[in-house]
Amino acid sequence: MTESVRQSGDVSPEQRMTEWDGDHARDTSASGAHVDGELGVDPAELDEEDLIRELQSLHRTRLDTLRHAADSALAHHLRRTAELETEYLARHPGREVDPSRLRDA
């Protein structure tokens, strides 16, 4: 039987990253652009096709990043994913939900 390697004192990647506050990157300038410029184009500036392509790319690399990337790369991945997914949900507040994906109440 395997035991979890996570100890009670362990924290999630979001909690370990000082620049992560759970919702968005803290390191932003007054203009809203990221200070170090590493996060790429503001999701609000992406057209629909580019937004979907960026989301697909992030989701395709998610497991590899989670398992093998440095903490800073994982933090970047988490921030960018949150930004892009937040933009997607803002554009599609009434998105179609597949009934087969719902659990019985």
mmCIF file with all atom_site columns, C-alpha atoms in Angstrom:
data_model
loop_
_atom_site.group_PDB
_atom_site.id
_atom_site.type_symbol
_atom_site.label_atom_id
_atom_site.label_alt_id
_atom_site.label_comp_id
_atom_site.label_asym_id
_atom_site.label_entity_id
_atom_site.label_seq_id
_atom_site.pdbx_PDB_ins_code
_atom_site.Cartn_x
_atom_site.Cartn_y
_atom_site.Cartn_z
_atom_site.occupancy
_atom_site.B_iso_or_equiv
_atom_site.pdbx_formal_charge
_atom_site.auth_seq_id
_atom_site.auth_comp_id
_atom_site.auth_asym_id
_atom_site.auth_atom_id
_atom_site.pdbx_PDB_model_num
ATOM 1   C CA . MET A 1 1   ? 0.000   0.000  0.000   1.00 0.00 ? 1   MET A CA 1
ATOM 2   C CA . THR A 1 2   ? 1.311   3.445  -0.806  1.00 0.00 ? 2   THR A CA 1
ATOM 3   C CA . GLU A 1 3   ? 1.309   6.316  1.616   1.00 0.00 ? 3   GLU A CA 1
ATOM 4   C CA . SER A 1 4   ? 0.878   9.934  0.706   1.00 0.00 ? 4   SER A CA 1
ATOM 5   C CA . VAL A 1 5   ? 4.133   11.838 0.586   1.00 0.00 ? 5   VAL A CA 1
ATOM 6   C CA . ARG A 1 6   ? 2.308   14.957 1.647   1.00 0.00 ? 6   ARG A CA 1
ATOM 7   C CA . GLN A 1 7   ? 2.802   15.701 5.316   1.00 0.00 ? 7   GLN A CA 1
ATOM 8   C CA . SER A 1 8   ? 0.382   17.700 7.426   1.00 0.00 ? 8   SER A CA 1
ATOM 9   C CA . GLY A 1 9   ? 2.762   20.671 7.302   1.00 0.00 ? 9   GLY A CA 1
ATOM 10  C CA . ASP A 1 10  ? 3.049   20.580 3.506   1.00 0.00 ? 10  ASP A CA 1
ATOM 11  C CA . VAL A 1 11  ? 1.316   23.269 1.539   1.00 0.00 ? 11  VAL A CA 1
ATOM 12  C CA . SER A 1 12  ? -0.030  23.495 -1.983  1.00 0.00 ? 12  SER A CA 1
ATOM 13  C CA . PRO A 1 13  ? 1.995   25.068 -4.807  1.00 0.00 ? 13  PRO A CA 1
ATOM 14  C CA . GLU A 1 14  ? -0.247  28.136 -4.602  1.00 0.00 ? 14  GLU A CA 1
ATOM 15  C CA . GLN A 1 15  ? 0.581   28.549 -0.927  1.00 0.00 ? 15  GLN A CA 1
ATOM 16  C CA . ARG A 1 16  ? 4.320   28.050 -1.524  1.00 0.00 ? 16  ARG A CA 1
ATOM 17  C CA . MET A 1 17  ? 4.503   30.695 -4.221  1.00 0.00 ? 17  MET A CA 1
ATOM 18  C CA . THR A 1 18  ? 4.938   34.105 -2.661  1.00 0.00 ? 18  THR A CA 1
ATOM 19  C CA . GLU A 1 19  ? 3.683   35.819 -5.807  1.00 0.00 ? 19  GLU A CA 1
ATOM 20  C CA . TRP A 1 20  ? 0.423   33.837 -5.841  1.00 0.00 ? 20  TRP A CA 1
ATOM 21  C CA . ASP A 1 21  ? -2.565  34.913 -3.781  1.00 0.00 ? 21  ASP A CA 1
ATOM 22  C CA . GLY A 1 22  ? -5.087  32.361 -5.033  1.00 0.00 ? 22  GLY A CA 1
ATOM 23  C CA . ASP A 1 23  ? -6.848  34.524 -7.585  1.00 0.00 ? 23  ASP A CA 1
ATOM 24  C CA . HIS A 1 24  ? -4.297  36.450 -9.574  1.00 0.00 ? 24  HIS A CA 1
ATOM 25  C CA . ALA A 1 25  ? -0.675  37.500 -9.739  1.00 0.00 ? 25  ALA A CA 1
ATOM 26  C CA . ARG A 1 26  ? 0.200   40.121 -7.121  1.00 0.00 ? 26  ARG A CA 1
ATOM 27  C CA . ASP A 1 27  ? 3.070   41.562 -9.142  1.00 0.00 ? 27  ASP A CA 1
ATOM 28  C CA . THR A 1 28  ? 1.220   43.987 -11.344 1.00 0.00 ? 28  THR A CA 1
ATOM 29  C CA . SER A 1 29  ? 2.015   47.565 -12.185 1.00 0.00 ? 29  SER A CA 1
ATOM 30  C CA . ALA A 1 30  ? -0.413  50.448 -11.920 1.00 0.00 ? 30  ALA A CA 1
ATOM 31  C CA . SER A 1 31  ? -1.302  49.971 -15.590 1.00 0.00 ? 31  SER A CA 1
ATOM 32  C CA . GLY A 1 32  ? -2.384  46.387 -14.972 1.00 0.00 ? 32  GLY A CA 1
ATOM 33  C CA . ALA A 1 33  ? 0.495   44.950 -16.995 1.00 0.00 ? 33  ALA A CA 1
ATOM 34  C CA . HIS A 1 34  ? 2.747   42.470 -15.279 1.00 0.00 ? 34  HIS A CA 1
ATOM 35  C CA . VAL A 1 35  ? 5.944   43.960 -13.930 1.00 0.00 ? 35  VAL A CA 1
ATOM 36  C CA . ASP A 1 36  ? 8.277   41.374 -15.391 1.00 0.00 ? 36  ASP A CA 1
ATOM 37  C CA . GLY A 1 37  ? 6.274   40.972 -18.612 1.00 0.00 ? 37  GLY A CA 1
ATOM 38  C CA . GLU A 1 38  ? 6.553   37.195 -18.417 1.00 0.00 ? 38  GLU A CA 1
ATOM 39  C CA . LEU A 1 39  ? 2.864   36.351 -18.519 1.00 0.00 ? 39  LEU A CA 1
ATOM 40  C CA . GLY A 1 40  ? 2.241   37.246 -22.127 1.00 0.00 ? 40  GLY A CA 1
ATOM 41  C CA . VAL A 1 41  ? -0.594  39.077 -23.788 1.00 0.00 ? 41  VAL A CA 1
ATOM 42  C CA . ASP A 1 42  ? -3.451  40.289 -21.621 1.00 0.00 ? 42  ASP A CA 1
ATOM 43  C CA . PRO A 1 43  ? -6.217  37.688 -22.104 1.00 0.00 ? 43  PRO A CA 1
ATOM 44  C CA . ALA A 1 44  ? -8.772  40.455 -22.724 1.00 0.00 ? 44  ALA A CA 1
ATOM 45  C CA . GLU A 1 45  ? -6.781  41.429 -25.827 1.00 0.00 ? 45  GLU A CA 1
ATOM 46  C CA . LEU A 1 46  ? -6.904  37.933 -27.335 1.00 0.00 ? 46  LEU A CA 1
ATOM 47  C CA . ASP A 1 47  ? -9.533  37.120 -29.919 1.00 0.00 ? 47  ASP A CA 1
ATOM 48  C CA . GLU A 1 48  ? -11.660 34.033 -29.296 1.00 0.00 ? 48  GLU A CA 1
ATOM 49  C CA . GLU A 1 49  ? -9.522  31.710 -31.412 1.00 0.00 ? 49  GLU A CA 1
ATOM 50  C CA . ASP A 1 50  ? -6.295  32.790 -29.703 1.00 0.00 ? 50  ASP A CA 1
ATOM 51  C CA . LEU A 1 51  ? -7.848  32.492 -26.243 1.00 0.00 ? 51  LEU A CA 1
ATOM 52  C CA . ILE A 1 52  ? -8.947  28.915 -26.949 1.00 0.00 ? 52  ILE A CA 1
ATOM 53  C CA . ARG A 1 53  ? -5.547  28.043 -28.437 1.00 0.00 ? 53  ARG A CA 1
ATOM 54  C CA . GLU A 1 54  ? -3.765  29.407 -25.340 1.00 0.00 ? 54  GLU A CA 1
ATOM 55  C CA . LEU A 1 55  ? -6.072  27.455 -23.030 1.00 0.00 ? 55  LEU A CA 1
ATOM 56  C CA . GLN A 1 56  ? -5.524  24.253 -25.008 1.00 0.00 ? 56  GLN A CA 1
ATOM 57  C CA . SER A 1 57  ? -1.768  24.715 -24.817 1.00 0.00 ? 57  SER A CA 1
ATOM 58  C CA . LEU A 1 58  ? -1.828  25.237 -21.051 1.00 0.00 ? 58  LEU A CA 1
ATOM 59  C CA . HIS A 1 59  ? -4.071  22.246 -20.441 1.00 0.00 ? 59  HIS A CA 1
ATOM 60  C CA . ARG A 1 60  ? -1.936  20.057 -22.717 1.00 0.00 ? 60  ARG A CA 1
ATOM 61  C CA . THR A 1 61  ? 1.193   20.866 -20.678 1.00 0.00 ? 61  THR A CA 1
ATOM 62  C CA . ARG A 1 62  ? -0.478  20.862 -17.253 1.00 0.00 ? 62  ARG A CA 1
ATOM 63  C CA . LEU A 1 63  ? 0.536   17.445 -15.927 1.00 0.00 ? 63  LEU A CA 1
ATOM 64  C CA . ASP A 1 64  ? 4.124   17.731 -17.096 1.00 0.00 ? 64  ASP A CA 1
ATOM 65  C CA . THR A 1 65  ? 4.410   21.158 -15.493 1.00 0.00 ? 65  THR A CA 1
ATOM 66  C CA . LEU A 1 66  ? 2.852   19.953 -12.252 1.00 0.00 ? 66  LEU A CA 1
ATOM 67  C CA . ARG A 1 67  ? 5.103   16.914 -12.032 1.00 0.00 ? 67  ARG A CA 1
ATOM 68  C CA . HIS A 1 68  ? 8.425   18.175 -13.325 1.00 0.00 ? 68  HIS A CA 1
ATOM 69  C CA . ALA A 1 69  ? 8.708   21.968 -13.583 1.00 0.00 ? 69  ALA A CA 1
ATOM 70  C CA . ALA A 1 70  ? 10.486  24.241 -11.162 1.00 0.00 ? 70  ALA A CA 1
ATOM 71  C CA . ASP A 1 71  ? 8.329   25.999 -8.574  1.00 0.00 ? 71  ASP A CA 1
ATOM 72  C CA . SER A 1 72  ? 8.631   29.291 -10.459 1.00 0.00 ? 72  SER A CA 1
ATOM 73  C CA . ALA A 1 73  ? 7.437   27.660 -13.696 1.00 0.00 ? 73  ALA A CA 1
ATOM 74  C CA . LEU A 1 74  ? 4.531   26.028 -11.882 1.00 0.00 ? 74  LEU A CA 1
ATOM 75  C CA . ALA A 1 75  ? 3.584   29.364 -10.317 1.00 0.00 ? 75  ALA A CA 1
ATOM 76  C CA . HIS A 1 76  ? 3.673   31.001 -13.765 1.00 0.00 ? 76  HIS A CA 1
ATOM 77  C CA . HIS A 1 77  ? 1.535   28.186 -15.185 1.00 0.00 ? 77  HIS A CA 1
ATOM 78  C CA . LEU A 1 78  ? -1.013  28.545 -12.363 1.00 0.00 ? 78  LEU A CA 1
ATOM 79  C CA . ARG A 1 79  ? -1.242  32.315 -12.801 1.00 0.00 ? 79  ARG A CA 1
ATOM 80  C CA . ARG A 1 80  ? -1.576  32.187 -16.570 1.00 0.00 ? 80  ARG A CA 1
ATOM 81  C CA . THR A 1 81  ? -4.177  29.417 -16.418 1.00 0.00 ? 81  THR A CA 1
ATOM 82  C CA . ALA A 1 82  ? -6.229  31.421 -13.904 1.00 0.00 ? 82  ALA A CA 1
ATOM 83  C CA . GLU A 1 83  ? -6.030  34.538 -16.071 1.00 0.00 ? 83  GLU A CA 1
ATOM 84  C CA . LEU A 1 84  ? -7.078  32.769 -19.253 1.00 0.00 ? 84  LEU A CA 1
ATOM 85  C CA . GLU A 1 85  ? -9.852  30.738 -17.623 1.00 0.00 ? 85  GLU A CA 1
ATOM 86  C CA . THR A 1 86  ? -11.206 33.848 -15.893 1.00 0.00 ? 86  THR A CA 1
ATOM 87  C CA . GLU A 1 87  ? -11.332 35.635 -19.249 1.00 0.00 ? 87  GLU A CA 1
ATOM 88  C CA . TYR A 1 88  ? -13.076 32.656 -20.869 1.00 0.00 ? 88  TYR A CA 1
ATOM 89  C CA . LEU A 1 89  ? -15.727 32.564 -18.127 1.00 0.00 ? 89  LEU A CA 1
ATOM 90  C CA . ALA A 1 90  ? -16.235 36.333 -18.376 1.00 0.00 ? 90  ALA A CA 1
ATOM 91  C CA . ARG A 1 91  ? -16.879 35.973 -22.116 1.00 0.00 ? 91  ARG A CA 1
ATOM 92  C CA . HIS A 1 92  ? -19.156 32.954 -21.691 1.00 0.00 ? 92  HIS A CA 1
ATOM 93  C CA . PRO A 1 93  ? -21.154 33.443 -18.474 1.00 0.00 ? 93  PRO A CA 1
ATOM 94  C CA . GLY A 1 94  ? -24.018 31.360 -19.852 1.00 0.00 ? 94  GLY A CA 1
ATOM 95  C CA . ARG A 1 95  ? -21.809 28.623 -21.251 1.00 0.00 ? 95  ARG A CA 1
ATOM 96  C CA . GLU A 1 96  ? -23.604 25.435 -22.175 1.00 0.00 ? 96  GLU A CA 1
ATOM 97  C CA . VAL A 1 97  ? -23.272 22.746 -19.529 1.00 0.00 ? 97  VAL A CA 1
ATOM 98  C CA . ASP A 1 98  ? -23.391 19.156 -20.755 1.00 0.00 ? 98  ASP A CA 1
ATOM 99  C CA . PRO A 1 99  ? -26.075 17.367 -18.687 1.00 0.00 ? 99  PRO A CA 1
ATOM 100 C CA . SER A 1 100 ? -24.046 14.144 -18.794 1.00 0.00 ? 100 SER A CA 1
ATOM 101 C CA . ARG A 1 101 ? -21.321 15.935 -16.798 1.00 0.00 ? 101 ARG A CA 1
ATOM 102 C CA . LEU A 1 102 ? -23.666 16.706 -13.892 1.00 0.00 ? 102 LEU A CA 1
ATOM 103 C CA . ARG A 1 103 ? -23.887 14.612 -10.765 1.00 0.00 ? 103 ARG A CA 1
ATOM 104 C CA . ASP A 1 104 ? -27.209 13.484 -9.342  1.00 0.00 ? 104 ASP A CA 1
ATOM 105 C CA . ALA A 1 105 ? -28.258 15.643 -6.409  1.00 0.00 ? 105 ALA A CA 1
#
